[in-house]
GROMACS .gro file of C-alpha atoms in nm:
model
  368
    1MET     CA    1   4.435  -1.309   4.056
    2ASP     CA    2   4.540  -1.563   3.793
    3LEU     CA    3   4.397  -1.627   3.448
    4GLN     CA    4   4.251  -1.960   3.593
    5THR     CA    5   4.090  -1.805   3.921
    6LYS     CA    6   3.954  -1.524   3.712
    7GLN     CA    7   3.809  -1.791   3.491
    8ILE     CA    8   3.637  -1.964   3.784
    9THR     CA    9   3.486  -1.654   3.921
   10LEU     CA   10   3.316  -1.574   3.572
   11LEU     CA   11   3.175  -1.927   3.558
   12LYS     CA   12   3.047  -1.867   3.879
   13LEU     CA   13   2.884  -1.550   3.803
   14ILE     CA   14   2.736  -1.713   3.491
   15GLN     CA   15   2.582  -1.974   3.717
   16GLU     CA   16   2.395  -1.711   3.943
   17ILE     CA   17   2.273  -1.484   3.634
   18GLN     CA   18   1.899  -1.555   3.651
   19GLY     CA   19   1.779  -1.295   3.360
   20TYR     CA   20   1.940  -1.527   3.082
   21ALA     CA   21   1.947  -1.883   3.035
   22ILE     CA   22   2.355  -1.927   2.970
   23PHE     CA   23   2.485  -2.275   2.924
   24LEU     CA   24   2.721  -2.464   2.687
   25LEU     CA   25   2.669  -2.743   2.445
   26ASP     CA   26   2.870  -3.032   2.294
   27GLU     CA   27   2.958  -3.037   1.940
   28ASN     CA   28   2.579  -3.217   1.901
   29GLY     CA   29   2.420  -2.990   2.065
   30ASN     CA   30   2.376  -3.167   2.407
   31VAL     CA   31   2.344  -2.985   2.711
   32GLU     CA   32   2.691  -2.989   2.931
   33THR     CA   33   2.627  -2.703   3.202
   34TRP     CA   34   2.327  -2.500   3.319
   35ASN     CA   35   2.286  -2.182   3.504
   36ALA     CA   36   2.020  -2.040   3.707
   37GLY     CA   37   1.862  -1.825   3.474
   38ALA     CA   38   1.835  -2.142   3.253
   39GLN     CA   39   1.651  -2.315   3.523
   40LYS     CA   40   1.425  -2.037   3.572
   41ILE     CA   41   1.346  -1.979   3.203
   42LYS     CA   42   1.333  -2.342   3.128
   43GLY     CA   43   1.194  -2.510   3.428
   44TYR     CA   44   1.466  -2.809   3.458
   45LEU     CA   45   1.715  -2.868   3.707
   46ALA     CA   46   2.039  -2.944   3.621
   47ASP     CA   47   2.072  -3.295   3.687
   48GLU     CA   48   1.751  -3.333   3.480
   49ILE     CA   49   1.851  -3.181   3.171
   50ILE     CA   50   2.249  -3.227   3.129
   51GLY     CA   51   2.341  -3.457   2.860
   52LYS     CA   52   1.996  -3.383   2.675
   53ASN     CA   53   1.981  -3.263   2.326
   54ILE     CA   54   1.871  -2.883   2.269
   55SER     CA   55   1.568  -3.018   2.065
   56ILE     CA   56   1.407  -3.090   2.366
   57PHE     CA   57   1.332  -2.699   2.378
   58TYR     CA   58   1.169  -2.693   2.045
   59THR     CA   59   0.797  -2.708   1.941
   60GLN     CA   60   0.717  -2.973   1.710
   61VAL     CA   61   0.655  -2.709   1.418
   62ASP     CA   62   1.033  -2.608   1.446
   63LEU     CA   63   1.141  -2.975   1.469
   64ALA     CA   64   0.935  -3.040   1.173
   65LYS     CA   65   1.159  -2.787   0.991
   66ASN     CA   66   1.481  -2.926   1.146
   67LEU     CA   67   1.556  -2.594   1.349
   68PRO     CA   68   1.797  -2.682   1.621
   69GLN     CA   69   2.031  -2.835   1.397
   70THR     CA   70   2.012  -2.570   1.126
   71LEU     CA   71   2.085  -2.294   1.403
   72LEU     CA   72   2.399  -2.549   1.522
   73ALA     CA   73   2.539  -2.550   1.150
   74GLU     CA   74   2.491  -2.170   1.085
   75ALA     CA   75   2.676  -2.107   1.398
   76ALA     CA   76   2.946  -2.368   1.313
   77LYS     CA   77   2.961  -2.183   0.980
   78ASN     CA   78   2.956  -1.828   1.079
   79GLY     CA   79   3.042  -1.795   1.431
   80THR     CA   80   2.695  -1.724   1.574
   81ALA     CA   81   2.326  -1.771   1.472
   82TYR     CA   82   2.037  -1.572   1.620
   83ASN     CA   83   1.658  -1.696   1.659
   84GLU     CA   84   1.334  -1.572   1.774
   85SER     CA   85   1.034  -1.832   1.823
   86TRP     CA   86   0.856  -2.019   2.060
   87ARG     CA   87   1.030  -2.241   2.298
   88VAL     CA   88   0.910  -2.516   2.540
   89ARG     CA   89   0.960  -2.538   2.890
   90LYS     CA   90   0.962  -2.850   3.106
   91ASP     CA   91   0.575  -2.825   3.172
   92GLY     CA   92   0.506  -2.809   2.838
   93SER     CA   93   0.410  -2.450   2.847
   94THR     CA   94   0.592  -2.213   2.581
   95PHE     CA   95   0.783  -1.886   2.583
   96TRP     CA   96   0.886  -1.661   2.306
   97GLY     CA   97   1.287  -1.705   2.311
   98ALA     CA   98   1.557  -1.472   2.157
   99VAL     CA   99   1.836  -1.742   2.121
  100THR     CA  100   2.194  -1.679   2.049
  101ILE     CA  101   2.457  -1.950   1.977
  102MET     CA  102   2.814  -1.923   1.939
  103ALA     CA  103   3.049  -2.157   1.811
  104MET     CA  104   3.364  -2.269   2.017
  105TYR     CA  105   3.661  -2.365   1.823
  106ASN     CA  106   3.982  -2.523   1.903
  107GLU     CA  107   4.337  -2.435   1.793
  108GLU     CA  108   4.302  -2.636   1.484
  109GLY     CA  109   3.968  -2.447   1.419
  110LYS     CA  110   3.736  -2.711   1.452
  111VAL     CA  111   3.429  -2.678   1.629
  112TYR     CA  112   3.422  -2.856   1.971
  113GLY     CA  113   3.098  -2.705   2.116
  114PHE     CA  114   2.851  -2.414   2.148
  115ALA     CA  115   2.755  -2.147   2.373
  116LYS     CA  116   2.398  -2.082   2.393
  117ILE     CA  117   2.231  -1.791   2.567
  118THR     CA  118   1.857  -1.758   2.563
  119ARG     CA  119   1.627  -1.459   2.693
  120ASP     CA  120   1.253  -1.497   2.761
  121LEU     CA  121   1.070  -1.208   2.551
  122THR     CA  122   0.684  -1.325   2.599
  123GLU     CA  123   0.611  -1.002   2.766
  124LYS     CA  124   0.760  -0.790   2.508
  125MET     CA  125   0.643  -0.987   2.212
  126LEU     CA  126   0.265  -1.008   2.345
  127SER     CA  127   0.285  -0.635   2.433
  128GLU     CA  128   0.406  -0.578   2.084
  129LEU     CA  129   0.138  -0.776   1.927
  130THR     CA  130  -0.111  -0.599   2.154
  131ILE     CA  131  -0.028  -0.287   2.018
  132LYS     CA  132  -0.016  -0.402   1.654
  133GLN     CA  133  -0.356  -0.534   1.697
  134HIS     CA  134  -0.473  -0.197   1.856
  135ALA     CA  135  -0.341  -0.021   1.562
  136GLU     CA  136  -0.525  -0.267   1.286
  137ASN     CA  137  -0.827  -0.233   1.476
  138LEU     CA  138  -0.813   0.145   1.494
  139GLU     CA  139  -0.740   0.162   1.136
  140ILE     CA  140  -1.055  -0.050   1.046
  141LYS     CA  141  -1.241   0.166   1.264
  142ASN     CA  142  -1.154   0.468   1.096
  143LYS     CA  143  -1.236   0.312   0.730
  144GLU     CA  144  -1.583   0.232   0.861
  145ILE     CA  145  -1.602   0.592   1.009
  146GLU     CA  146  -1.492   0.748   0.675
  147GLN     CA  147  -1.732   0.504   0.480
  148PHE     CA  148  -2.023   0.590   0.710
  149VAL     CA  149  -1.939   0.970   0.644
  150TYR     CA  150  -1.944   0.926   0.289
  151ILE     CA  151  -2.272   0.716   0.265
  152ALA     CA  152  -2.460   0.922   0.511
  153SER     CA  153  -2.348   1.252   0.348
  154HIS     CA  154  -2.438   1.109  -0.011
  155ASP     CA  155  -2.760   1.020   0.147
  156LEU     CA  156  -2.834   1.355   0.284
  157GLN     CA  157  -2.770   1.525  -0.032
  158GLU     CA  158  -3.030   1.424  -0.236
  159PRO     CA  159  -3.316   1.551  -0.006
  160LEU     CA  160  -3.154   1.868   0.066
  161HIS     CA  161  -3.104   1.914  -0.303
  162THR     CA  162  -3.468   1.829  -0.359
  163ILE     CA  163  -3.585   2.095  -0.087
  164SER     CA  164  -3.330   2.341  -0.200
  165ASN     CA  165  -3.466   2.323  -0.550
  166PHE     CA  166  -3.831   2.350  -0.460
  167ALA     CA  167  -3.800   2.647  -0.237
  168TYR     CA  168  -3.586   2.806  -0.511
  169PHE     CA  169  -3.871   2.734  -0.778
  170LEU     CA  170  -4.134   2.895  -0.519
  171LYS     CA  171  -3.909   3.185  -0.483
  172THR     CA  172  -3.923   3.268  -0.821
  173GLU     CA  173  -4.221   3.115  -0.980
  174TYR     CA  174  -4.470   3.218  -0.727
  175ALA     CA  175  -4.303   3.520  -0.621
  176HIS     CA  176  -4.620   3.692  -0.749
  177LYS     CA  177  -4.835   3.510  -0.517
  178LEU     CA  178  -4.632   3.524  -0.196
  179ASP     CA  179  -4.628   3.811   0.027
  180ASP     CA  180  -4.307   3.981   0.200
  181THR     CA  181  -4.334   3.735   0.489
  182ALA     CA  182  -4.336   3.444   0.291
  183GLN     CA  183  -4.056   3.539   0.078
  184MET     CA  184  -3.840   3.598   0.389
  185TYR     CA  185  -3.939   3.233   0.507
  186LEU     CA  186  -3.829   3.092   0.195
  187GLU     CA  187  -3.495   3.311   0.173
  188PHE     CA  188  -3.430   3.145   0.531
  189MET     CA  189  -3.504   2.796   0.389
  190LEU     CA  190  -3.238   2.863   0.111
  191GLN     CA  191  -2.982   3.000   0.323
  192ALA     CA  192  -3.010   2.691   0.561
  193THR     CA  193  -2.995   2.424   0.293
  194GLY     CA  194  -2.702   2.608   0.150
  195ARG     CA  195  -2.516   2.626   0.468
  196MET     CA  196  -2.615   2.243   0.508
  197LYS     CA  197  -2.480   2.167   0.178
  198GLY     CA  198  -2.127   2.333   0.279
  199LEU     CA  199  -2.136   2.140   0.608
  200ILE     CA  200  -2.175   1.810   0.445
  201THR     CA  201  -1.900   1.924   0.184
  202ASN     CA  202  -1.688   2.021   0.493
  203LEU     CA  203  -1.722   1.683   0.646
  204LEU     CA  204  -1.661   1.477   0.349
  205ASP     CA  205  -1.353   1.661   0.302
  206TYR     CA  206  -1.235   1.619   0.667
  207SER     CA  207  -1.291   1.264   0.646
  208ARG     CA  208  -1.091   1.230   0.326
  209ILE     CA  209  -0.763   1.395   0.505
  210GLY     CA  210  -0.488   1.165   0.449
  211ALA     CA  211  -0.704   0.915   0.251
  212GLU     CA  212  -0.410   0.884  -0.006
  213LYS     CA  213  -0.087   0.960   0.180
  214THR     CA  214   0.219   1.038  -0.052
  215LEU     CA  215   0.538   1.182   0.111
  216SER     CA  216   0.747   1.408  -0.129
  217GLU     CA  217   1.004   1.670  -0.110
  218VAL     CA  218   0.795   1.993  -0.085
  219ASP     CA  219   0.934   2.334  -0.136
  220CYS     CA  220   0.760   2.543   0.088
  221ASN     CA  221   0.825   2.877  -0.091
  222LEU     CA  222   0.661   2.729  -0.421
  223LEU     CA  223   0.380   2.585  -0.232
  224ILE     CA  224   0.287   2.887  -0.039
  225ALA     CA  225   0.316   3.079  -0.369
  226GLY     CA  226   0.060   2.852  -0.545
  227VAL     CA  227  -0.140   2.896  -0.238
  228VAL     CA  228  -0.125   3.267  -0.273
  229ALA     CA  229  -0.233   3.258  -0.640
  230ASN     CA  230  -0.545   3.053  -0.542
  231LEU     CA  231  -0.668   3.282  -0.286
  232ASP     CA  232  -0.574   3.604  -0.503
  233SER     CA  233  -0.890   3.765  -0.532
  234THR     CA  234  -0.953   3.715  -0.142
  235ILE     CA  235  -0.638   3.875  -0.077
  236LYS     CA  236  -0.705   4.177  -0.340
  237GLU     CA  237  -1.053   4.233  -0.194
  238ASN     CA  238  -0.929   4.258   0.182
  239GLY     CA  239  -0.577   4.440   0.047
  240ALA     CA  240  -0.421   4.185   0.261
  241THR     CA  241  -0.038   4.102   0.247
  242ILE     CA  242   0.132   3.785   0.254
  243ARG     CA  243   0.520   3.768   0.349
  244TYR     CA  244   0.722   3.473   0.345
  245GLN     CA  245   1.073   3.397   0.264
  246ASN     CA  246   1.355   3.166   0.277
  247LEU     CA  247   1.110   2.866   0.376
  248PRO     CA  248   1.247   2.511   0.399
  249VAL     CA  249   1.236   2.213   0.157
  250ILE     CA  250   1.068   1.963   0.359
  251GLU     CA  251   0.934   1.604   0.354
  252ALA     CA  252   0.549   1.643   0.364
  253TYR     CA  253   0.201   1.521   0.231
  254GLU     CA  254   0.192   1.809  -0.059
  255ILE     CA  255  -0.173   1.816  -0.105
  256GLU     CA  256  -0.259   1.839   0.274
  257LEU     CA  257   0.043   2.077   0.347
  258ALA     CA  258  -0.123   2.313   0.100
  259GLN     CA  259  -0.478   2.279   0.236
  260LEU     CA  260  -0.340   2.347   0.569
  261PHE     CA  261  -0.180   2.697   0.447
  262GLN     CA  262  -0.463   2.793   0.250
  263ASN     CA  263  -0.706   2.708   0.575
  264LEU     CA  264  -0.461   2.921   0.770
  265LEU     CA  265  -0.406   3.216   0.536
  266SER     CA  266  -0.793   3.241   0.461
  267ASN     CA  267  -0.846   3.232   0.840
  268ALA     CA  268  -0.607   3.506   0.893
  269ILE     CA  269  -0.768   3.711   0.627
  270LYS     CA  270  -1.126   3.667   0.752
  271PHE     CA  271  -1.073   3.769   1.095
  272ARG     CA  272  -0.929   4.067   1.017
  273ASP     CA  273  -0.933   4.392   1.223
  274LYS     CA  274  -1.169   4.620   1.022
  275ASN     CA  275  -0.955   4.912   1.090
  276PHE     CA  276  -0.619   4.786   0.945
  277ALA     CA  277  -0.538   4.555   0.626
  278PRO     CA  278  -0.442   4.226   0.689
  279ILE     CA  279  -0.077   4.143   0.697
  280VAL     CA  280   0.021   3.775   0.747
  281GLU     CA  281   0.384   3.675   0.784
  282ILE     CA  282   0.505   3.312   0.749
  283THR     CA  283   0.814   3.186   0.922
  284ALA     CA  284   1.001   2.857   0.984
  285SER     CA  285   1.307   2.741   1.167
  286LYS     CA  286   1.450   2.410   1.284
  287GLU     CA  287   1.399   2.294   1.618
  288GLY     CA  288   1.522   1.957   1.759
  289ASN     CA  289   1.396   1.682   1.506
  290ASP     CA  290   1.118   1.930   1.388
  291TRP     CA  291   1.006   2.193   1.133
  292ARG     CA  292   0.858   2.489   1.347
  293PHE     CA  293   0.619   2.693   1.141
  294ASN     CA  294   0.465   3.021   1.243
  295VAL     CA  295   0.149   3.195   1.081
  296ILE     CA  296   0.158   3.536   1.241
  297ASP     CA  297  -0.138   3.785   1.159
  298ASN     CA  298  -0.265   4.155   1.285
  299GLY     CA  299  -0.616   4.004   1.309
  300ILE     CA  300  -0.871   4.051   1.589
  301GLY     CA  301  -0.647   3.814   1.784
  302ILE     CA  302  -0.823   3.516   2.025
  303ASN     CA  303  -0.901   3.491   2.387
  304PRO     CA  304  -0.662   3.246   2.546
  305LYS     CA  305  -0.922   3.029   2.711
  306PHE     CA  306  -1.052   2.978   2.347
  307ALA     CA  307  -0.694   2.863   2.246
  308GLU     CA  308  -0.781   2.480   2.224
  309LYS     CA  309  -1.152   2.508   2.127
  310VAL     CA  310  -1.097   2.655   1.772
  311PHE     CA  311  -0.922   2.328   1.672
  312LEU     CA  312  -1.252   2.125   1.750
  313ILE     CA  313  -1.485   2.036   1.452
  314PHE     CA  314  -1.790   2.269   1.416
  315GLN     CA  315  -1.671   2.495   1.676
  316ARG     CA  316  -1.753   2.884   1.614
  317LEU     CA  317  -1.656   3.179   1.839
  318HIS     CA  318  -1.843   3.440   1.634
  319GLY     CA  319  -2.210   3.446   1.503
  320ARG     CA  320  -2.257   3.407   1.124
  321ASN     CA  321  -2.357   3.779   1.079
  322ASP     CA  322  -1.992   3.881   1.188
  323TYR     CA  323  -1.827   3.601   0.983
  324GLU     CA  324  -1.915   3.338   0.754
  325GLY     CA  325  -1.802   2.985   0.803
  326ASN     CA  326  -1.858   2.636   0.934
  327GLY     CA  327  -1.609   2.604   1.193
  328ILE     CA  328  -1.419   2.332   1.057
  329GLY     CA  329  -1.134   2.485   0.868
  330LEU     CA  330  -0.906   2.487   1.200
  331ALA     CA  331  -1.016   2.111   1.276
  332HIS     CA  332  -0.886   2.040   0.902
  333CYS     CA  333  -0.561   2.197   1.025
  334LYS     CA  334  -0.518   2.008   1.346
  335LYS     CA  335  -0.598   1.687   1.151
  336ILE     CA  336  -0.352   1.766   0.896
  337VAL     CA  337  -0.075   1.831   1.138
  338GLU     CA  338  -0.140   1.530   1.348
  339LEU     CA  339  -0.138   1.318   0.980
  340HIS     CA  340   0.238   1.417   0.972
  341GLY     CA  341   0.312   1.355   1.352
  342GLY     CA  342   0.318   1.741   1.452
  343LYS     CA  343   0.120   1.951   1.689
  344ILE     CA  344  -0.044   2.280   1.640
  345SER     CA  345  -0.141   2.588   1.890
  346VAL     CA  346  -0.240   2.927   1.868
  347LYS     CA  347  -0.172   3.202   2.104
  348ALA     CA  348  -0.283   3.590   2.107
  349ASN     CA  349   0.011   3.844   2.003
  350PRO     CA  350   0.109   4.083   2.250
  351VAL     CA  351  -0.023   4.381   2.057
  352SER     CA  352  -0.260   4.265   1.787
  353GLY     CA  353  -0.345   3.917   1.631
  354CYS     CA  354  -0.265   3.571   1.680
  355THR     CA  355   0.022   3.320   1.592
  356PHE     CA  356  -0.070   2.985   1.447
  357THR     CA  357   0.222   2.747   1.531
  358PHE     CA  358   0.247   2.401   1.405
  359THR     CA  359   0.556   2.131   1.402
  360ILE     CA  360   0.620   1.895   1.112
  361PRO     CA  361   0.892   1.620   1.222
  362LEU     CA  362   1.208   1.604   0.988
  363ASN     CA  363   1.114   1.252   0.914
  364PRO     CA  364   0.724   1.185   0.912
  365ASP     CA  365   0.625   0.842   0.957
  366LYS     CA  366   0.593   0.646   0.633
  367PRO     CA  367   0.222   0.520   0.569
  368ARG     CA  368   0.194   0.164   0.691
   0.00000   0.00000   0.00000
């Protein structure tokens, strides 16, 4: 097949392409050829458009900015020009066009025309706009919820504080006038208000997670050393051993990550096997695009059917008489891990205890 035959074959193929508008322009931007894709996207038949200037495809806004001539001048100077904006069809409707204009030069290096390729990206652009709008709406809703939680919690604190104070005054100042039953009732009231205060504080802490996201390089060895120091009295009281070494330096939200490890270590110590001193081991490894952390304990373990329930806010698997707490610590952990773009899970160990596993992406998303 000689060169001329190949060129004719190529031109025929271009004429039949329907996904792209591909056509030639003269040096002034007037249409010289027209393919099936151009007809499909723009709506003109060949004999209706050949000889017309490309300005016919542009909106009044773009014409006021002299965009057609600007793109031709850019292509003539640089070889190509690219632009995305609204384009006008024959029937007056618009579509979002991705346009590439390539200059054609003669042997003397002078521009004698242009090749223009247009693709209709309306559906893609609208999908992206919908996703963006949904994300913006979700962010607004989240802020409204956080504000509601803060206001509601603040308003609850005042009457709760009043009830707690007066119950305490009754218990202390009128102790000699109250029988044992009345004293017991007041003790129940004080315990209940104390738990309620704790719930409100925990709820506020939960709503604030990720409020000020600042990514930084975090040495997990130093971070956990600080967490262990914070838990020193709890660790000594329970005779616990915390093991970790050779942990990575990762990109993370340092304050939230410290809270995550503190909650997991506190949880491991609290749900200890009464027959053994708590031992908790922290390991990390790189898997694909994530850091995978394991927090392994020798505690009471977990029933597999509750492996997901434990991460729900205010969910408790044990009575208050057995283990203290409001059932929010692991919900904090889940929210912090998801803030980084990772996942968290728990499973029972073969012999005793359980393993909490969570991932942190190598490159967490920057806050928007």
